[in-house]
């Protein structure tokens, strides 16, 4: 793909929506599990660690795909500050989808916890045991999780703003399926 | 890019309201899931908060079982346990151990004789897997559920003089524990205490057969049961000096006994001991070889979370391990964040110590 195309590639769109569902699930599982002492705490924690590592792998794949295929240019009608905001927020989203799982893994490592995923898969420790480091990483994981959710809400609002109000094709560039819009002929 | 005609201003306002609604609904669902809208939910912060003595928690220390001392040693498995579980720790061999003898109190400076419950935190490493456990010396737990444990903590800290009476009326199992607490002797040494898992776990062997198991580390030392008064005479920190001296003289040993439930035995309620005569397996010997102060010892920054288990051992329908895992993680997060406060210097007026399991 190049800057002239109007849509992300199928692979990029598939990854975007798959990961959107996965990341939202992670945020909900995260806050849900740390607020319960019921037996579901354990399977939720296991799902959280497993899905989190899957998201890390998908995010790395996604970045690679992004470097290869690029992204459609934002419409010329978008004011420059709005474009800047779009780009910065996308950097933030990419950074968080890689940082969050690494922080989770590193925090468990620094806490001398074994990192065991679904199916008994054991990951190596990526940091030596250290109480102060564990606490720092834990706080970062928690606060960045809330920042991530806030950024996703803004991103969602912006996406819908493009789709419903600006109607400038930005939403369609990432929409899961191409859908002829009112007022445009299918042939366009 | 594909451009569509802009919406009419009425449609645009409708869309803005819709967007605001979607964002608000997502934020609301998130807040609900996180329990921010449900103050009645028993959360780990609430459960751990309820352990704190009236003067507040000892910052930097475990929120319960705060007084303790580290050790290292080995677990010498005789291989008999492999009949029940394929855990690498139960295959014949000798495996490194890190552990902690402790007292069931949130006060790291509580005098030994004021604390009824003693504990053992243990990690056995084998085949790249850890088995962590935290066990106590009573033969059963005071309450049947984590909710009841919370209710017990609330009642014991309540200013209402009838709170404990009300709690006991609603939790008949507590009377059994109170009977034990009032009559069991105090052993003169950690080396003479038996430490029991109380919670039941599922052991699965190489053939795929699963059994519900509770286990105990039974002391091999000669027992010297003392009355509470005689034990108090030994001094406020006797247990730690004693175990350090004994181990410096010779390694101290406990036998690991695995007890298998009969069909129908309660596996979901640690306040009910299983009847005598159950099948049991002596799986090996815990050998404590070196004792170190908690301060710079290898056990301080470990969370002896009883759900960190090797392949071949899993949680059962007992609701405690999950609740403990959630609570211990909370306590660990707090105490590691307070590492600068360790060892805790209590403010001028020392907090009253309370004994809790
Ligand atoms: C967990 C949730 C989500 C994450 C982490 C996420 C992440 C991202 C990222 C990183 C990009 C930039 C793609 C690139 O330039 O390579 C992007 C683009 C996009 N996202 Fe999301 N997204 C999420 C949810 C959503 C939702 C719910 C919508 C629905 C409105 C949405 C709509 C869009 C649109 C329309 C674009 C294209 C923007 C453009 O052309 O520059 N996203 N998303
Ligand atoms: C996309 C990736 C991830 C997201 C969005 C995420 C999000 C969250 C959230 C929202 C919480 C609850 C924070 C709180 O309210 O206290 C949490 C907690 C936690 N996360 Fe993650 N997480 C991710 C990846 C991981 C990974 C890969 C691991 C480990 C391998 C992990 C381990 C944990 C643990 C252990 C907790 C509990 C912390 C505690 O003890 O309170 N997370 N996470
Ligand atoms: C819901 C009930 C329980 C709660 C809320 C609870 C709470 C706690 C907390 C917060 C700690 C400190 C953890 C840390 O910071 O590392 C702790 C330690 C401990 N608990 Fe529990 N506990 C419960 C049940 C039990 C049971 C059933 C047993 C024994 C069978 C037990 C035995 C121990 C022992 C031995 C330790 C000390 C472990 C060590 O040395 O680190 N607890 N408990």
XYZ file of C-alpha atoms and ligand atoms in Angstrom:
674
model
C 0.000 0.000 0.000
C 1.126 3.580 -0.489
C -0.061 6.990 0.502
C -2.470 7.063 -2.427
C -4.582 4.136 -1.208
C -7.607 5.081 0.811
C -7.766 2.022 3.028
C -5.481 0.035 5.293
C -4.665 -3.445 3.949
C -6.919 -6.328 4.935
C -4.183 -7.645 7.229
C -3.898 -4.261 8.968
C -7.637 -3.955 9.399
C -7.923 -7.514 10.679
C -5.137 -6.900 13.209
C -6.649 -3.567 14.256
C -10.064 -4.986 15.083
C -8.822 -8.249 16.545
C -6.478 -6.354 18.832
C -9.095 -3.719 19.678
C -11.301 -6.492 21.061
C -8.333 -8.143 22.779
C -7.044 -4.957 24.408
C -10.453 -3.875 25.646
C -10.924 -7.374 27.069
C -7.530 -7.061 28.805
C -8.483 -3.781 30.437
C -11.792 -5.162 31.679
C -10.249 -8.439 32.875
C -7.509 -6.431 34.622
C -9.751 -4.181 36.680
C -12.222 -7.012 37.232
C -9.691 -9.470 38.620
C -8.015 -7.041 41.023
C -11.409 -6.226 42.539
C -12.430 -9.755 43.497
C -11.422 -12.484 45.930
C -13.770 -15.036 44.347
C -12.448 -18.271 42.805
C -12.700 -16.653 39.321
C -9.711 -14.519 40.311
C -7.340 -17.323 39.328
C -8.662 -18.113 35.811
C -9.017 -14.374 35.120
C -5.390 -13.788 36.092
C -4.272 -16.690 33.910
C -6.303 -15.355 30.963
C -4.886 -11.860 31.592
C -1.270 -13.031 31.425
C -1.849 -15.264 28.407
C -3.841 -12.790 26.323
C -1.399 -10.042 27.317
C 1.539 -11.954 25.875
C -0.478 -12.741 22.710
C -1.117 -9.001 22.364
C 2.598 -8.293 22.708
C 3.353 -10.707 19.840
C 0.536 -9.315 17.675
C 1.684 -5.742 18.358
C 5.205 -6.531 17.157
C 3.778 -8.188 14.040
C 1.510 -5.210 13.530
C 4.370 -2.727 13.733
C 6.325 -4.736 11.166
C 3.300 -4.808 8.855
C 2.913 -1.059 9.328
C 6.518 -0.439 8.254
C 6.008 -2.555 5.150
C 2.590 -1.308 4.023
C 2.412 2.175 5.549
C -0.899 3.955 6.067
C -3.270 5.953 3.884
C -2.675 9.683 4.067
C -5.110 11.610 6.239
C -7.517 13.707 4.165
C -6.230 17.111 3.070
C -9.354 18.656 4.581
C -8.147 17.822 8.125
C -6.618 20.842 9.912
C -2.935 20.396 10.800
C -3.436 20.312 14.616
C -6.049 17.583 14.172
C -3.613 15.570 12.058
C -0.918 16.029 14.683
C -3.298 14.858 17.396
C -4.185 11.814 15.300
C -0.554 10.900 14.747
C 0.488 11.444 18.367
C -2.417 9.402 19.672
C -1.538 6.562 17.299
C 2.080 6.607 18.539
C 0.692 6.467 22.064
C -1.538 3.510 21.270
C 1.310 1.579 19.656
C 3.632 2.404 22.561
C 1.093 1.229 25.136
C 0.175 -2.012 23.403
C 3.856 -2.954 23.575
C 4.695 -1.396 26.955
C 1.756 -2.812 28.920
C 2.541 -6.499 28.418
C 6.263 -5.874 28.951
C 5.498 -4.058 32.206
C 3.256 -6.899 33.360
C 5.911 -9.497 32.604
C 8.710 -7.388 34.113
C 6.687 -6.649 37.264
C 6.124 -10.351 37.903
C 9.813 -11.049 37.236
C 10.970 -8.364 39.678
C 8.540 -9.817 42.243
C 10.176 -13.276 41.902
C 6.885 -14.700 40.672
C 6.910 -17.558 38.198
C 5.243 -16.371 34.952
C 2.915 -19.226 34.018
C 0.426 -18.904 31.158
C -2.533 -20.968 30.046
C -1.564 -24.579 29.380
C 1.345 -24.459 31.841
C 3.568 -22.432 29.479
C 6.372 -20.976 31.617
C 8.111 -17.774 30.570
C 11.608 -16.895 31.758
C 12.163 -14.057 34.189
C 13.242 -10.847 32.405
C 14.467 -8.945 35.483
C 16.276 -9.824 38.708
C 14.209 -9.808 41.903
C 13.980 -6.317 43.423
C 11.284 -4.982 45.743
C 11.545 -1.308 44.751
C 11.565 -2.169 41.058
C 8.557 -4.445 41.479
C 6.596 -1.646 43.120
C 7.566 0.874 40.437
C 6.573 -1.459 37.604
C 3.321 -2.342 39.338
C 2.404 1.331 39.689
C 3.337 1.946 36.045
C 1.218 -1.033 34.916
C -1.801 0.240 36.830
C -1.556 3.935 35.913
C -0.702 3.324 32.286
C -3.635 0.916 32.061
C -5.955 3.759 33.011
C -4.171 6.121 30.606
C -4.538 3.472 27.890
C -8.266 3.213 28.498
C -8.654 7.000 28.405
C -6.694 7.192 25.154
C -8.814 4.432 23.621
C -11.983 6.306 24.571
C -10.631 9.423 22.867
C -9.631 7.382 19.846
C -13.072 5.791 19.709
C -14.748 9.186 19.958
C -12.486 10.548 17.222
C -13.203 7.539 14.986
C -16.937 8.009 15.370
C -16.532 11.746 14.833
C -14.888 11.001 11.485
C -17.555 8.446 10.606
C -20.646 10.393 11.572
C -19.783 14.069 11.412
C -16.726 14.740 9.288
C -17.563 11.879 6.908
C -14.107 12.250 5.392
C -13.257 8.599 4.746
C -10.931 8.215 7.752
C -13.256 5.772 9.445
C -13.750 3.860 6.202
C -9.972 3.510 5.904
C -10.030 1.230 8.953
C -13.613 -0.090 8.733
C -13.683 -3.879 8.840
C -15.660 -4.099 5.605
C -16.008 -1.590 2.796
C -19.541 -0.310 2.896
C -21.027 2.023 0.280
C -22.145 5.136 2.099
C -25.286 7.113 1.605
C -24.739 9.701 -1.045
C -21.965 7.811 -2.777
C -22.558 5.361 -5.559
C -20.998 1.929 -5.135
C -18.834 2.581 -8.172
C -17.753 5.964 -6.799
C -10.276 9.817 0.326
C -13.962 9.147 0.064
C -15.806 12.223 1.222
C -19.537 12.250 1.934
C -21.671 15.344 2.193
C -21.545 16.832 5.726
C -24.525 16.077 7.965
C -27.169 18.703 8.669
C -26.566 20.513 11.946
C -29.429 18.635 13.607
C -27.961 15.298 12.529
C -24.531 16.452 13.725
C -25.873 17.231 17.189
C -27.569 13.849 17.257
C -24.263 12.211 16.330
C -22.372 14.107 19.033
C -24.884 12.946 21.617
C -24.502 9.413 20.326
C -20.703 9.581 20.564
C -20.872 11.001 24.087
C -23.291 8.205 24.986
C -21.005 5.479 23.631
C -18.001 6.887 25.509
C -19.996 7.266 28.738
C -21.362 3.722 28.460
C -17.847 2.308 27.945
C -16.475 4.284 30.898
C -19.417 3.192 33.046
C -18.968 -0.482 32.186
C -15.271 -0.164 33.053
C -16.025 1.459 36.407
C -18.619 -1.205 37.171
C -16.242 -4.047 36.302
C -13.550 -2.515 38.498
C -15.960 -2.391 41.436
C -15.758 1.415 41.696
C -19.549 1.518 41.806
C -19.953 -1.431 44.208
C -18.688 -0.511 47.687
C -20.201 -3.735 49.081
C -17.978 -5.989 46.931
C -15.319 -7.824 48.970
C -12.172 -6.646 47.194
C -8.544 -7.515 48.004
C -7.885 -3.967 49.331
C -10.866 -4.301 51.670
C -9.884 -7.763 52.907
C -6.247 -6.777 53.431
C -7.246 -3.455 54.997
C -9.329 -5.332 57.561
C -6.205 -7.124 58.833
C -4.635 -3.872 60.025
C -4.476 -3.314 63.797
C -6.135 -0.160 65.203
C -2.837 1.781 64.951
C -2.585 1.053 61.215
C -0.461 -1.480 59.345
C 3.290 -1.914 59.854
C 4.494 -0.291 56.631
C 6.901 -2.350 54.558
C 5.901 -5.619 56.247
C 3.513 -8.448 55.428
C -0.034 -7.410 56.271
C -0.456 -10.644 58.219
C 2.094 -13.092 59.618
C 4.325 -10.033 59.836
C 6.815 -11.391 62.390
C 9.098 -13.973 60.880
C 12.561 -15.269 60.077
C 14.027 -16.728 56.863
C 15.635 -20.080 56.235
C 17.089 -22.143 53.421
C 17.530 -25.872 53.130
C 16.397 -28.826 51.037
C 13.379 -31.000 50.525
C 14.462 -34.614 50.289
C 11.771 -36.427 48.384
C 11.605 -40.202 48.741
C 9.512 -40.530 45.565
C 6.433 -41.975 47.339
C 4.441 -38.813 46.558
C 4.752 -39.540 42.831
C 1.914 -42.039 43.298
C -0.339 -39.008 43.858
C 1.224 -36.220 41.784
C 3.612 -35.842 38.891
C 4.971 -32.616 40.449
C 8.764 -32.631 39.961
C 9.132 -31.875 43.697
C 7.656 -35.302 44.504
C 9.956 -37.328 42.259
C 12.780 -38.888 44.290
C 15.573 -36.352 44.754
C 16.782 -33.409 46.778
C 15.487 -29.924 45.943
C 16.409 -26.438 47.202
C 14.054 -24.703 49.614
C 13.507 -21.113 50.776
C 11.124 -20.570 53.650
C 9.971 -18.464 56.525
C 8.857 -19.288 60.061
C 6.295 -16.757 61.170
C 3.648 -15.665 63.658
C 0.041 -14.971 62.683
C -0.053 -11.298 63.612
C 0.021 -8.041 61.656
C 2.551 -6.678 64.195
C 6.197 -7.517 63.371
C 7.165 -6.789 66.990
C 4.456 -8.782 68.778
C 5.780 -10.778 71.775
C 5.749 -14.487 70.845
C 3.393 -15.541 73.633
C 0.674 -13.108 72.504
C 0.263 -14.924 69.185
C -1.727 -18.128 69.000
C -1.129 -19.131 65.376
C 2.275 -19.952 63.901
C 3.031 -20.354 60.221
C 5.482 -21.699 57.690
C 6.013 -20.155 54.253
C 7.771 -22.512 51.863
C 9.084 -22.600 48.314
C 10.442 -25.828 46.833
C 12.060 -25.505 43.389
C 12.387 -28.501 41.091
C 12.573 -28.957 37.344
C 12.325 -25.192 36.734
C 8.988 -25.046 38.587
C 8.167 -23.642 42.009
C 5.762 -24.957 44.614
C 4.867 -22.283 47.124
C 2.808 -22.871 50.236
C 1.881 -21.055 53.444
C 0.759 -23.341 56.263
C -0.267 -22.943 59.911
C -0.150 -25.022 63.097
C -3.855 -25.311 64.047
C -5.505 -28.493 62.740
C -8.353 -26.538 61.109
C -9.112 -22.971 60.053
C -11.326 -20.730 62.252
C -13.883 -20.074 59.500
C -15.392 -21.840 56.496
C -15.235 -19.121 53.814
C -13.232 -16.016 52.909
C -16.354 -13.905 53.510
C -16.545 -15.313 57.028
C -12.854 -14.497 57.542
C -13.606 -10.892 56.626
C -16.583 -10.890 58.990
C -14.313 -12.242 61.757
C -11.785 -9.451 61.213
C -14.525 -6.848 61.225
C -16.086 -8.242 64.394
C -12.754 -8.479 66.216
C -12.003 -4.808 65.495
C -15.531 -3.612 66.150
C -16.297 -1.170 68.953
C -19.675 -2.854 69.398
C -19.265 -5.116 72.483
C -21.707 -7.647 70.994
C -19.958 -7.885 67.629
C -17.987 -11.043 68.490
C -21.041 -12.661 70.070
C -23.008 -12.010 66.902
C -20.196 -13.374 64.762
C -19.907 -16.587 66.792
C -23.655 -17.132 66.675
C -23.556 -16.915 62.897
C -20.423 -19.056 62.499
C -20.645 -22.164 64.694
C -17.362 -23.533 63.236
C -15.509 -20.770 65.067
C -16.260 -22.419 68.425
C -14.197 -25.467 67.405
C -11.255 -23.214 66.666
C -11.722 -21.255 69.886
C -11.669 -24.600 71.728
C -8.325 -25.472 70.131
C -6.917 -21.984 70.794
C -7.882 -22.188 74.468
C -6.559 -25.673 75.138
C -3.667 -26.496 72.803
C -0.236 -26.137 74.448
C 2.403 -23.747 73.114
C 5.404 -25.620 71.704
C 8.790 -24.371 72.889
C 10.149 -24.134 69.335
C 9.176 -23.711 65.696
C 11.060 -27.003 65.291
C 8.301 -28.725 67.297
C 5.315 -27.336 65.420
C 3.339 -29.179 62.752
C 2.387 -27.001 59.792
C -0.811 -27.867 57.911
C -2.002 -26.853 54.447
C -5.621 -26.912 55.717
C -6.768 -26.117 52.194
C -7.342 -29.096 49.890
C -5.549 -29.256 46.531
C -5.955 -31.579 43.557
C -2.993 -33.881 42.941
C -2.747 -35.526 39.520
C -0.262 -38.330 38.904
C 1.492 -39.397 35.694
C -1.357 -41.812 34.892
C -3.825 -38.905 35.009
C -5.560 -39.923 38.256
C -6.628 -36.965 40.393
C -7.120 -37.000 44.176
C -7.959 -34.291 46.715
C -5.078 -33.876 49.158
C -4.252 -31.919 52.294
C -0.735 -32.035 53.649
C 1.254 -31.434 56.810
C 4.891 -30.950 57.697
C 5.218 -32.928 60.958
C 8.137 -32.131 63.284
C 10.803 -34.767 63.888
C 12.097 -32.874 66.962
C 11.211 -33.981 70.502
C 8.053 -32.104 71.599
C 8.069 -29.825 74.664
C 4.487 -28.611 75.072
C 4.250 -25.662 77.474
C 1.425 -23.832 79.189
C 0.918 -20.267 77.905
C 2.451 -18.901 81.129
C 5.545 -21.090 80.906
C 5.978 -20.240 77.258
C 5.714 -16.499 78.001
C 8.594 -16.843 80.472
C 10.932 -17.769 77.610
C 10.858 -14.159 76.414
C 9.226 -12.074 73.678
C 11.530 -13.199 70.840
C 12.339 -16.703 72.002
C 11.155 -18.492 68.863
C 13.550 -16.733 66.514
C 16.636 -17.025 68.740
C 15.749 -20.645 69.462
C 15.387 -21.706 65.828
C 18.575 -19.873 64.841
C 20.492 -21.637 67.632
C 19.030 -25.077 66.926
C 19.740 -24.895 63.217
C 23.272 -23.585 63.858
C 23.780 -26.753 65.941
C 22.166 -29.249 63.577
C 19.701 -29.215 60.666
C 16.043 -29.424 61.773
C 13.581 -31.788 60.076
C 9.895 -32.174 59.289
C 8.181 -35.072 57.503
C 5.813 -34.200 54.635
C 2.618 -36.226 55.020
C 0.069 -36.149 52.176
C -3.463 -37.093 53.239
C -5.969 -38.200 50.596
C -9.681 -37.411 50.914
C -12.230 -40.211 50.933
C -15.218 -39.631 48.689
C -17.557 -37.317 50.558
C -14.874 -35.632 52.689
C -15.263 -31.834 52.606
C -12.654 -30.393 50.245
C -14.161 -26.910 50.120
C -14.094 -26.101 53.838
C -10.786 -25.847 55.751
C -12.644 -25.411 59.054
C -13.594 -29.117 58.893
C -10.785 -31.593 59.557
C -11.063 -34.907 57.708
C -11.798 -37.915 59.917
C -8.802 -39.956 61.079
C -7.793 -43.067 59.142
C -7.517 -41.511 55.704
C -4.910 -42.882 53.299
C -1.685 -41.011 53.864
C 1.698 -40.961 52.167
C 5.026 -39.875 53.686
C 6.595 -38.106 50.736
C 9.887 -36.840 52.120
C 11.723 -34.638 54.606
C 12.101 -30.889 54.858
C 15.612 -30.158 56.107
C 16.206 -26.620 57.413
C 19.931 -25.938 57.134
C 20.448 -22.209 57.572
C 18.483 -19.458 59.331
C 18.816 -15.780 58.342
C 17.233 -12.563 59.591
C 14.245 -11.459 57.542
C 15.915 -8.084 57.061
C 18.396 -9.249 54.451
C 17.213 -12.815 54.141
C 16.030 -14.551 50.961
C 12.382 -14.879 52.087
C 11.493 -11.254 52.686
C 10.552 -10.275 49.152
C 8.841 -13.543 48.282
C 5.091 -13.920 48.210
C 4.312 -17.425 49.504
C 1.099 -17.449 47.461
C -0.431 -20.927 47.840
C -1.701 -20.939 44.242
C 1.798 -20.895 42.723
C 1.901 -24.600 42.029
C 3.865 -27.013 39.838
C 2.275 -29.199 37.163
C 0.492 -32.042 38.935
C -0.934 -29.881 41.740
C -3.905 -27.539 41.252
C -6.444 -25.687 43.352
C -9.635 -27.557 44.319
C -13.153 -26.303 45.036
C -11.787 -24.815 48.295
C -12.496 -21.063 47.925
C -9.571 -20.001 50.118
C -6.544 -20.339 47.839
C -7.981 -17.913 45.248
C -8.950 -15.395 47.949
C -5.535 -15.762 49.564
C -3.779 -15.293 46.229
C -5.677 -12.054 45.612
C -5.012 -10.824 49.165
C -1.319 -11.835 49.265
C -0.697 -10.048 45.943
C -2.257 -6.922 47.406
C -0.156 -7.208 50.566
C 2.963 -7.830 48.467
C 2.269 -4.830 46.225
C 1.818 -2.605 49.263
C 4.827 -3.797 51.200
C 7.215 -3.675 48.234
C 6.010 -0.134 47.506
C 6.827 0.716 51.148
C 10.323 -0.812 51.061
C 11.815 2.411 52.460
C 9.780 1.967 55.656
C 11.276 -1.463 56.382
C 11.986 -2.278 59.200
C 8.964 -0.394 60.452
C 9.393 2.000 63.365
C 6.047 2.225 65.075
C 4.941 5.771 65.951
C 5.473 6.796 69.607
C 2.466 4.877 70.962
C 2.892 1.236 69.956
C -0.091 -0.346 68.226
C -1.884 -3.036 70.181
C -1.102 -6.451 68.781
C -3.805 -8.894 67.864
C -3.432 -12.541 67.049
C -4.837 -13.676 63.756
C -4.342 -16.684 61.551
C -8.377 -1.115 21.966
C -8.664 -0.353 21.087
C -7.914 0.246 19.903
C -6.578 0.385 19.659
C -5.412 -0.032 20.537
C -6.457 1.068 18.375
C -5.254 1.405 17.769
C -5.138 2.065 16.579
C -3.901 2.497 15.978
C -2.519 2.279 16.598
C -4.189 3.089 14.805
C -3.200 3.727 13.842
C -2.966 2.825 12.695
C -1.731 3.238 11.921
O -1.601 4.410 11.553
O -0.898 2.346 11.715
C -5.616 3.063 14.648
C -6.304 3.585 13.576
C -7.678 3.683 13.532
N -8.584 3.235 14.479
Fe -8.142 2.259 16.160
N -7.712 1.301 17.894
C -8.613 0.824 18.805
C -9.986 0.866 18.716
C -10.685 1.531 17.728
C -12.112 1.691 17.709
C -13.081 1.179 18.777
C -12.414 2.405 16.588
C -13.794 2.820 16.183
C -14.151 3.997 16.048
C -11.157 2.657 15.891
C -11.033 3.324 14.680
C -9.844 3.585 14.038
C -9.747 4.264 12.796
C -10.907 4.833 11.989
C -8.392 4.330 12.458
C -7.759 4.964 11.221
C -7.131 6.272 11.532
C -6.243 6.744 10.398
O -6.574 6.551 9.239
O -5.197 7.306 10.697
N -10.129 2.110 16.628
N -6.176 2.442 15.762
C -2.217 -5.225 26.681
C -1.679 -5.617 27.733
C -2.170 -5.409 29.133
C -3.135 -4.576 29.631
C -4.002 -3.585 28.867
C -3.206 -4.803 31.050
C -4.076 -4.148 31.904
C -4.164 -4.375 33.262
C -5.092 -3.736 34.153
C -6.156 -2.739 33.736
C -4.851 -4.202 35.401
C -5.565 -3.813 36.680
C -4.853 -2.669 37.309
C -5.473 -2.239 38.617
O -6.561 -1.649 38.587
O -4.851 -2.501 39.666
C -3.765 -5.152 35.327
C -3.226 -5.832 36.392
C -2.292 -6.838 36.263
N -1.652 -7.229 35.104
Fe -1.955 -6.495 33.268
N -2.278 -5.761 31.412
C -1.640 -6.164 30.264
C -0.662 -7.144 30.147
C -0.217 -7.930 31.194
C 0.739 -9.014 31.075
C 1.365 -9.501 29.774
C 0.944 -9.503 32.328
C 1.828 -10.626 32.805
C 2.438 -11.496 32.096
C 0.108 -8.738 33.228
C 0.037 -8.955 34.582
C -0.805 -8.267 35.429
C -0.908 -8.562 36.834
C -0.145 -9.651 37.597
C -1.837 -7.669 37.356
C -2.297 -7.588 38.789
C -1.508 -6.558 39.469
C -1.808 -6.587 40.924
O -1.222 -7.434 41.598
O -2.582 -5.775 41.380
N -0.589 -7.788 32.504
N -3.354 -5.240 34.009
C -9.010 -15.432 53.305
C -8.228 -15.818 54.242
C -6.819 -15.304 54.441
C -6.332 -14.018 54.282
C -7.100 -12.771 53.859
C -4.922 -14.062 54.581
C -4.079 -12.969 54.528
C -2.702 -13.026 54.573
C -1.804 -11.979 54.183
C -2.238 -10.619 53.654
C -0.525 -12.424 54.348
C 0.761 -11.693 54.012
C 1.187 -12.057 52.582
C 2.440 -11.383 52.099
O 2.560 -10.129 52.206
O 3.323 -12.069 51.541
C -0.620 -13.760 54.852
C 0.446 -14.557 55.146
C 0.320 -15.860 55.578
N -0.832 -16.601 55.692
Fe -2.679 -15.988 55.281
N -4.567 -15.353 54.903
C -5.700 -16.130 54.823
C -5.782 -17.480 55.050
C -4.740 -18.276 55.426
C -4.799 -19.706 55.608
C -6.028 -20.583 55.354
C -3.550 -20.093 55.992
C -3.028 -21.450 56.310
C -3.508 -22.552 56.001
C -2.707 -18.915 56.030
C -1.366 -18.906 56.360
C -0.504 -17.850 56.145
C 0.928 -17.915 56.368
C 1.722 -19.106 56.875
C 1.442 -16.668 55.992
C 2.899 -16.228 56.028
C 3.558 -16.579 54.730
C 4.912 -15.945 54.631
O 5.805 -16.272 55.431
O 5.088 -15.095 53.747
N -3.461 -17.831 55.672
N -1.967 -14.117 54.987
